PDB file of C-alpha atoms in Angstrom:
ATOM      1  CA  UNK A  32      10.148 -10.445   9.724  1.00  0.00           C
ATOM      2  CA  UNK A  33       9.574 -14.124  10.451  1.00  0.00           C
ATOM      3  CA  UNK A  34       9.138 -15.180   6.838  1.00  0.00           C
ATOM      4  CA  UNK A  35      12.118 -13.600   5.142  1.00  0.00           C
ATOM      5  CA  UNK A  36      15.156 -15.166   6.910  1.00  0.00           C
ATOM      6  CA  UNK A  37      14.071 -18.800   6.338  1.00  0.00           C
ATOM      7  CA  UNK A  38      12.971 -17.964   2.790  1.00  0.00           C
ATOM      8  CA  UNK A  39      16.352 -16.406   2.033  1.00  0.00           C
ATOM      9  CA  UNK A  40      18.153 -19.478   3.444  1.00  0.00           C
ATOM     10  CA  UNK A  41      15.962 -21.882   1.480  1.00  0.00           C
ATOM     11  CA  UNK A  42      16.495 -19.982  -1.768  1.00  0.00           C
ATOM     12  CA  UNK A  43      20.266 -19.982  -1.266  1.00  0.00           C
ATOM     13  CA  UNK A  44      20.209 -23.717  -0.533  1.00  0.00           C
ATOM     14  CA  UNK A  45      18.367 -24.173  -3.834  1.00  0.00           C
ATOM     15  CA  UNK A  46      21.190 -22.373  -5.652  1.00  0.00           C
ATOM     16  CA  UNK A  47      19.567 -18.965  -6.018  1.00  0.00           C
ATOM     17  CA  UNK A  48      21.634 -15.786  -5.964  1.00  0.00           C
ATOM     18  CA  UNK A  49      19.938 -13.641  -3.297  1.00  0.00           C
ATOM     19  CA  UNK A  50      21.071 -10.010  -3.248  1.00  0.00           C
ATOM     20  CA  UNK A  51      19.886  -7.520  -0.668  1.00  0.00           C
ATOM     21  CA  UNK A  52      20.123  -3.722  -0.933  1.00  0.00           C
ATOM     22  CA  UNK A  53      20.896  -4.107  -4.604  1.00  0.00           C
ATOM     23  CA  UNK A  54      18.315  -2.070  -6.540  1.00  0.00           C
ATOM     24  CA  UNK A  55      17.712  -2.659 -10.215  1.00  0.00           C
ATOM     25  CA  UNK A  56      18.522   0.581 -12.024  1.00  0.00           C
ATOM     26  CA  UNK A  57      17.472  -0.481 -15.509  1.00  0.00           C
ATOM     27  CA  UNK A  58      16.511  -3.449 -17.660  1.00  0.00           C
ATOM     28  CA  UNK A  59      17.103  -4.294 -21.296  1.00  0.00           C
ATOM     29  CA  UNK A  60      16.280  -7.286 -23.450  1.00  0.00           C
ATOM     30  CA  UNK A  61      18.877  -9.379 -25.260  1.00  0.00           C
ATOM     31  CA  UNK A  62      17.239 -12.134 -27.235  1.00  0.00           C
ATOM     32  CA  UNK A  63      15.134 -14.215 -24.867  1.00  0.00           C
ATOM     33  CA  UNK A  64      16.882 -12.893 -21.766  1.00  0.00           C
ATOM     34  CA  UNK A  65      16.765  -9.743 -19.683  1.00  0.00           C
ATOM     35  CA  UNK A  66      19.849  -7.850 -18.560  1.00  0.00           C
ATOM     36  CA  UNK A  67      19.397  -6.003 -15.280  1.00  0.00           C
ATOM     37  CA  UNK A  68      21.713  -3.126 -14.362  1.00  0.00           C
ATOM     38  CA  UNK A  69      22.542  -2.855 -10.649  1.00  0.00           C
ATOM     39  CA  UNK A  70      25.183  -1.071  -8.546  1.00  0.00           C
ATOM     40  CA  UNK A  71      26.916  -4.475  -8.321  1.00  0.00           C
ATOM     41  CA  UNK A  72      27.022  -4.969 -12.083  1.00  0.00           C
ATOM     42  CA  UNK A  73      24.766  -6.656 -14.618  1.00  0.00           C
ATOM     43  CA  UNK A  74      22.572  -9.682 -13.949  1.00  0.00           C
ATOM     44  CA  UNK A  75      21.268 -11.961 -16.703  1.00  0.00           C
ATOM     45  CA  UNK A  76      17.737 -13.262 -16.097  1.00  0.00           C
ATOM     46  CA  UNK A  77      15.318 -15.547 -17.916  1.00  0.00           C
ATOM     47  CA  UNK A  78      12.367 -13.636 -16.474  1.00  0.00           C
ATOM     48  CA  UNK A  79      11.489 -10.794 -14.145  1.00  0.00           C
ATOM     49  CA  UNK A  80       8.903 -10.537 -11.372  1.00  0.00           C
ATOM     50  CA  UNK A  81       8.302  -6.916 -10.393  1.00  0.00           C
ATOM     51  CA  UNK A  82       6.756  -5.636  -7.178  1.00  0.00           C
ATOM     52  CA  UNK A  83       6.779  -1.902  -7.827  1.00  0.00           C
ATOM     53  CA  UNK A  84       4.290   0.923  -8.311  1.00  0.00           C
ATOM     54  CA  UNK A  85       3.061   1.194 -11.892  1.00  0.00           C
ATOM     55  CA  UNK A  86       4.919   4.386 -12.863  1.00  0.00           C
ATOM     56  CA  UNK A  87       8.195   2.886 -11.604  1.00  0.00           C
ATOM     57  CA  UNK A  88       7.614  -0.271 -13.652  1.00  0.00           C
ATOM     58  CA  UNK A  89       7.100   1.803 -16.780  1.00  0.00           C
ATOM     59  CA  UNK A  90      10.232   3.836 -16.031  1.00  0.00           C
ATOM     60  CA  UNK A  91      12.340   0.736 -15.310  1.00  0.00           C
ATOM     61  CA  UNK A  92      11.212  -1.187 -18.390  1.00  0.00           C
ATOM     62  CA  UNK A  93      10.845   1.805 -20.708  1.00  0.00           C
ATOM     63  CA  UNK A  94      13.708   0.735 -22.972  1.00  0.00           C
ATOM     64  CA  UNK A  95      12.085  -2.667 -23.522  1.00  0.00           C
ATOM     65  CA  UNK A  96       8.827  -1.169 -24.770  1.00  0.00           C
ATOM     66  CA  UNK A  97       5.920  -3.138 -26.151  1.00  0.00           C
ATOM     67  CA  UNK A  98       2.676  -4.325 -24.601  1.00  0.00           C
ATOM     68  CA  UNK A  99       4.459  -5.571 -21.460  1.00  0.00           C
ATOM     69  CA  UNK A 100       5.190  -1.987 -20.430  1.00  0.00           C
ATOM     70  CA  UNK A 101       2.144  -0.043 -21.575  1.00  0.00           C
ATOM     71  CA  UNK A 102      -0.466   1.151 -19.128  1.00  0.00           C
ATOM     72  CA  UNK A 103       1.440   0.843 -15.865  1.00  0.00           C
ATOM     73  CA  UNK A 104       1.727   4.613 -15.451  1.00  0.00           C
ATOM     74  CA  UNK A 105      -2.063   4.922 -15.784  1.00  0.00           C
ATOM     75  CA  UNK A 106      -2.836   2.807 -12.717  1.00  0.00           C
ATOM     76  CA  UNK A 107      -4.573   4.920 -10.074  1.00  0.00           C
ATOM     77  CA  UNK A 108      -3.436   4.776  -6.466  1.00  0.00           C
ATOM     78  CA  UNK A 109      -4.830   5.826  -3.103  1.00  0.00           C
ATOM     79  CA  UNK A 110      -2.830   7.001  -0.112  1.00  0.00           C
ATOM     80  CA  UNK A 111      -3.422   5.413   3.280  1.00  0.00           C
ATOM     81  CA  UNK A 112      -2.388   6.050   6.853  1.00  0.00           C
ATOM     82  CA  UNK A 113      -2.113   3.155   9.285  1.00  0.00           C
ATOM     83  CA  UNK A 114      -2.065   3.643  13.045  1.00  0.00           C
ATOM     84  CA  UNK A 115      -1.302   0.785  15.417  1.00  0.00           C
ATOM     85  CA  UNK A 116      -2.712   1.440  18.878  1.00  0.00           C
ATOM     86  CA  UNK A 117      -1.422  -0.455  21.921  1.00  0.00           C
ATOM     87  CA  UNK A 118      -3.823  -0.881  24.829  1.00  0.00           C
ATOM     88  CA  UNK A 119      -3.192  -1.806  28.439  1.00  0.00           C
ATOM     89  CA  UNK A 120      -3.206  -5.483  29.436  1.00  0.00           C
ATOM     90  CA  UNK A 121      -6.731  -6.684  30.128  1.00  0.00           C
ATOM     91  CA  UNK A 122      -8.335  -4.401  27.530  1.00  0.00           C
ATOM     92  CA  UNK A 123     -10.784  -6.323  25.360  1.00  0.00           C
ATOM     93  CA  UNK A 124      -9.022  -6.751  22.022  1.00  0.00           C
ATOM     94  CA  UNK A 125     -12.119  -7.910  20.169  1.00  0.00           C
ATOM     95  CA  UNK A 126     -14.529  -5.122  20.996  1.00  0.00           C
ATOM     96  CA  UNK A 127     -17.130  -7.095  22.958  1.00  0.00           C
ATOM     97  CA  UNK A 128     -19.013  -3.883  23.774  1.00  0.00           C
ATOM     98  CA  UNK A 129     -19.852  -3.658  20.065  1.00  0.00           C
ATOM     99  CA  UNK A 130     -20.797  -7.348  19.867  1.00  0.00           C
ATOM    100  CA  UNK A 131     -17.592  -8.237  18.030  1.00  0.00           C
ATOM    101  CA  UNK A 132     -16.197 -10.897  20.360  1.00  0.00           C
ATOM    102  CA  UNK A 133     -14.093 -13.373  18.404  1.00  0.00           C
ATOM    103  CA  UNK A 134     -13.858 -11.139  15.320  1.00  0.00           C
ATOM    104  CA  UNK A 135     -10.501 -10.288  13.769  1.00  0.00           C
ATOM    105  CA  UNK A 136     -11.581  -6.847  12.565  1.00  0.00           C
ATOM    106  CA  UNK A 137     -14.132  -4.639  10.864  1.00  0.00           C
ATOM    107  CA  UNK A 138     -14.413  -2.748   7.594  1.00  0.00           C
ATOM    108  CA  UNK A 139     -16.074   0.653   7.539  1.00  0.00           C
ATOM    109  CA  UNK A 140     -17.963   1.320   4.286  1.00  0.00           C
ATOM    110  CA  UNK A 141     -17.560   4.600   2.429  1.00  0.00           C
ATOM    111  CA  UNK A 142     -21.220   5.536   3.006  1.00  0.00           C
ATOM    112  CA  UNK A 143     -20.494   6.005   6.732  1.00  0.00           C
ATOM    113  CA  UNK A 144     -18.384   9.058   5.927  1.00  0.00           C
ATOM    114  CA  UNK A 145     -15.838   8.025   8.549  1.00  0.00           C
ATOM    115  CA  UNK A 146     -12.133   8.663   8.259  1.00  0.00           C
ATOM    116  CA  UNK A 147     -11.539   5.075   9.398  1.00  0.00           C
ATOM    117  CA  UNK A 148     -11.691   2.455   6.657  1.00  0.00           C
ATOM    118  CA  UNK A 149     -10.838  -0.609   8.742  1.00  0.00           C
ATOM    119  CA  UNK A 150      -9.764  -1.835  12.158  1.00  0.00           C
ATOM    120  CA  UNK A 151      -7.880  -5.079  12.688  1.00  0.00           C
ATOM    121  CA  UNK A 152      -7.687  -6.655  16.135  1.00  0.00           C
ATOM    122  CA  UNK A 153      -4.105  -7.848  15.684  1.00  0.00           C
ATOM    123  CA  UNK A 154      -4.165  -9.670  19.010  1.00  0.00           C
ATOM    124  CA  UNK A 155      -7.218 -11.706  17.970  1.00  0.00           C
ATOM    125  CA  UNK A 156      -6.024 -12.286  14.408  1.00  0.00           C
ATOM    126  CA  UNK A 157      -2.476 -13.253  15.397  1.00  0.00           C
ATOM    127  CA  UNK A 158      -2.478 -14.263  19.112  1.00  0.00           C
ATOM    128  CA  UNK A 159       1.316 -14.671  19.162  1.00  0.00           C
ATOM    129  CA  UNK A 160       1.604 -10.870  18.980  1.00  0.00           C
ATOM    130  CA  UNK A 161       0.595 -10.625  22.658  1.00  0.00           C
ATOM    131  CA  UNK A 162       2.075 -13.904  23.891  1.00  0.00           C
ATOM    132  CA  UNK A 163       5.685 -14.606  24.788  1.00  0.00           C
ATOM    133  CA  UNK A 164       8.683 -12.565  25.846  1.00  0.00           C
ATOM    134  CA  UNK A 165       8.921 -10.409  22.713  1.00  0.00           C
ATOM    135  CA  UNK A 166       5.187  -9.657  22.499  1.00  0.00           C
ATOM    136  CA  UNK A 167       3.305  -6.457  23.202  1.00  0.00           C
ATOM    137  CA  UNK A 168       2.066  -6.230  26.820  1.00  0.00           C
ATOM    138  CA  UNK A 169      -1.565  -5.682  25.832  1.00  0.00           C
ATOM    139  CA  UNK A 170      -3.875  -5.802  22.809  1.00  0.00           C
ATOM    140  CA  UNK A 171      -2.852  -4.193  19.521  1.00  0.00           C
ATOM    141  CA  UNK A 172      -5.377  -2.689  17.105  1.00  0.00           C
ATOM    142  CA  UNK A 173      -4.379  -1.508  13.636  1.00  0.00           C
ATOM    143  CA  UNK A 174      -6.612   1.216  12.185  1.00  0.00           C
ATOM    144  CA  UNK A 175      -6.514   2.332   8.541  1.00  0.00           C
ATOM    145  CA  UNK A 176      -7.635   5.601   6.976  1.00  0.00           C
ATOM    146  CA  UNK A 177      -7.696   6.775   3.373  1.00  0.00           C
ATOM    147  CA  UNK A 178      -9.314   5.371   0.286  1.00  0.00           C
ATOM    148  CA  UNK A 179      -9.483   6.168  -3.415  1.00  0.00           C
ATOM    149  CA  UNK A 180     -11.293   9.450  -3.968  1.00  0.00           C
ATOM    150  CA  UNK A 181     -11.011  10.417  -0.302  1.00  0.00           C
ATOM    151  CA  UNK A 182      -7.830  12.427   0.233  1.00  0.00           C
ATOM    152  CA  UNK A 183      -8.703  13.875   3.655  1.00  0.00           C
ATOM    153  CA  UNK A 184      -5.636  12.344   5.288  1.00  0.00           C
ATOM    154  CA  UNK A 185      -3.336  14.392   3.016  1.00  0.00           C
ATOM    155  CA  UNK A 186      -4.604  17.600   4.632  1.00  0.00           C
ATOM    156  CA  UNK A 187      -4.410  16.278   8.209  1.00  0.00           C
ATOM    157  CA  UNK A 188      -1.401  16.277  10.507  1.00  0.00           C
ATOM    158  CA  UNK A 189      -0.316  13.006  12.099  1.00  0.00           C
ATOM    159  CA  UNK A 190      -1.718  14.119  15.455  1.00  0.00           C
ATOM    160  CA  UNK A 191      -5.063  15.034  13.870  1.00  0.00           C
ATOM    161  CA  UNK A 192      -5.317  11.636  12.161  1.00  0.00           C
ATOM    162  CA  UNK A 193      -4.632   9.909  15.473  1.00  0.00           C
ATOM    163  CA  UNK A 194      -7.181  12.092  17.312  1.00  0.00           C
ATOM    164  CA  UNK A 195      -9.886  11.471  14.698  1.00  0.00           C
ATOM    165  CA  UNK A 196      -9.288   7.709  14.568  1.00  0.00           C
ATOM    166  CA  UNK A 197      -9.350   7.448  18.352  1.00  0.00           C
ATOM    167  CA  UNK A 198     -12.738   9.178  18.264  1.00  0.00           C
ATOM    168  CA  UNK A 199     -14.079   6.690  15.713  1.00  0.00           C
ATOM    169  CA  UNK A 200     -12.558   3.563  17.259  1.00  0.00           C
ATOM    170  CA  UNK A 201     -15.262   3.141  19.947  1.00  0.00           C
ATOM    171  CA  UNK A 202     -18.009   3.744  17.362  1.00  0.00           C
ATOM    172  CA  UNK A 203     -16.945   1.164  14.781  1.00  0.00           C
ATOM    173  CA  UNK A 204     -14.806  -1.276  16.755  1.00  0.00           C
ATOM    174  CA  UNK A 205     -15.988  -0.965  20.364  1.00  0.00           C
ATOM    175  CA  UNK A 206     -12.521  -0.152  21.671  1.00  0.00           C
ATOM    176  CA  UNK A 207     -11.870   2.354  24.462  1.00  0.00           C
ATOM    177  CA  UNK A 208     -10.381   5.715  23.557  1.00  0.00           C
ATOM    178  CA  UNK A 209      -7.235   5.649  25.672  1.00  0.00           C
ATOM    179  CA  UNK A 210      -4.325   3.610  24.282  1.00  0.00           C
ATOM    180  CA  UNK A 211      -1.016   3.369  26.097  1.00  0.00           C
ATOM    181  CA  UNK A 212       0.924   3.877  22.870  1.00  0.00           C
ATOM    182  CA  UNK A 213       0.601   4.239  19.117  1.00  0.00           C
ATOM    183  CA  UNK A 214       2.580   4.315  15.879  1.00  0.00           C
ATOM    184  CA  UNK A 215       1.444   6.015  12.662  1.00  0.00           C
ATOM    185  CA  UNK A 216       2.809   5.295   9.197  1.00  0.00           C
ATOM    186  CA  UNK A 217       1.706   6.974   5.980  1.00  0.00           C
ATOM    187  CA  UNK A 218       1.761   5.075   2.698  1.00  0.00           C
ATOM    188  CA  UNK A 219       1.502   7.732  -0.030  1.00  0.00           C
ATOM    189  CA  UNK A 220       0.110   6.578  -3.378  1.00  0.00           C
ATOM    190  CA  UNK A 221       0.608   2.956  -2.293  1.00  0.00           C
ATOM    191  CA  UNK A 222      -2.801   1.303  -2.729  1.00  0.00           C
ATOM    192  CA  UNK A 223      -3.444   0.383  -6.392  1.00  0.00           C
ATOM    193  CA  UNK A 224      -6.998   0.404  -7.651  1.00  0.00           C
ATOM    194  CA  UNK A 225      -7.982  -2.880  -9.236  1.00  0.00           C
ATOM    195  CA  UNK A 226     -10.100  -1.503 -12.029  1.00  0.00           C
ATOM    196  CA  UNK A 227     -10.951  -3.539 -15.161  1.00  0.00           C
ATOM    197  CA  UNK A 228      -7.764  -4.210 -17.105  1.00  0.00           C
ATOM    198  CA  UNK A 229      -5.482  -3.911 -14.076  1.00  0.00           C
TER     199      UNK A 229
END
């Protein structure tokens, strides 16, 4: 949220045509250029940088064909759920009870069998998140669940994911179990696996 407005302004000052809410519906090649179809008409481009899931890249560039398009649909993805827990002011954001004072987070290895894959002490990693008028009143901790080959989160309700992660938070990150608020977001098939050839 802080990066995009100044980036947009700087790009426009440099003469770039910045279009928002203008999805690319298709792409073709004409000589050395690409022609992008959008709801606002066609755009000619010297090159394309894509930030899309593999299957969508293959679908978008299917008419171009060739080596540039092959293999994207074969990229494997994992689904993840991310819960941000807000704690009361004065709660230790860096889990000192677990000996993690000054740390920005922890990773939980697969061999632990936990639902939790990571916890990030947002307040320790980015102190501005709990400082200033627009900041959260107390520490924020972001907890992730889901990894490739572990689809347990798909079978769990949002409330069950939150309950399970709250139970694991004291074990792996030293945080108390009682947040004052939380927000869960699921990212289905959103985490590409960086296997050889990716």
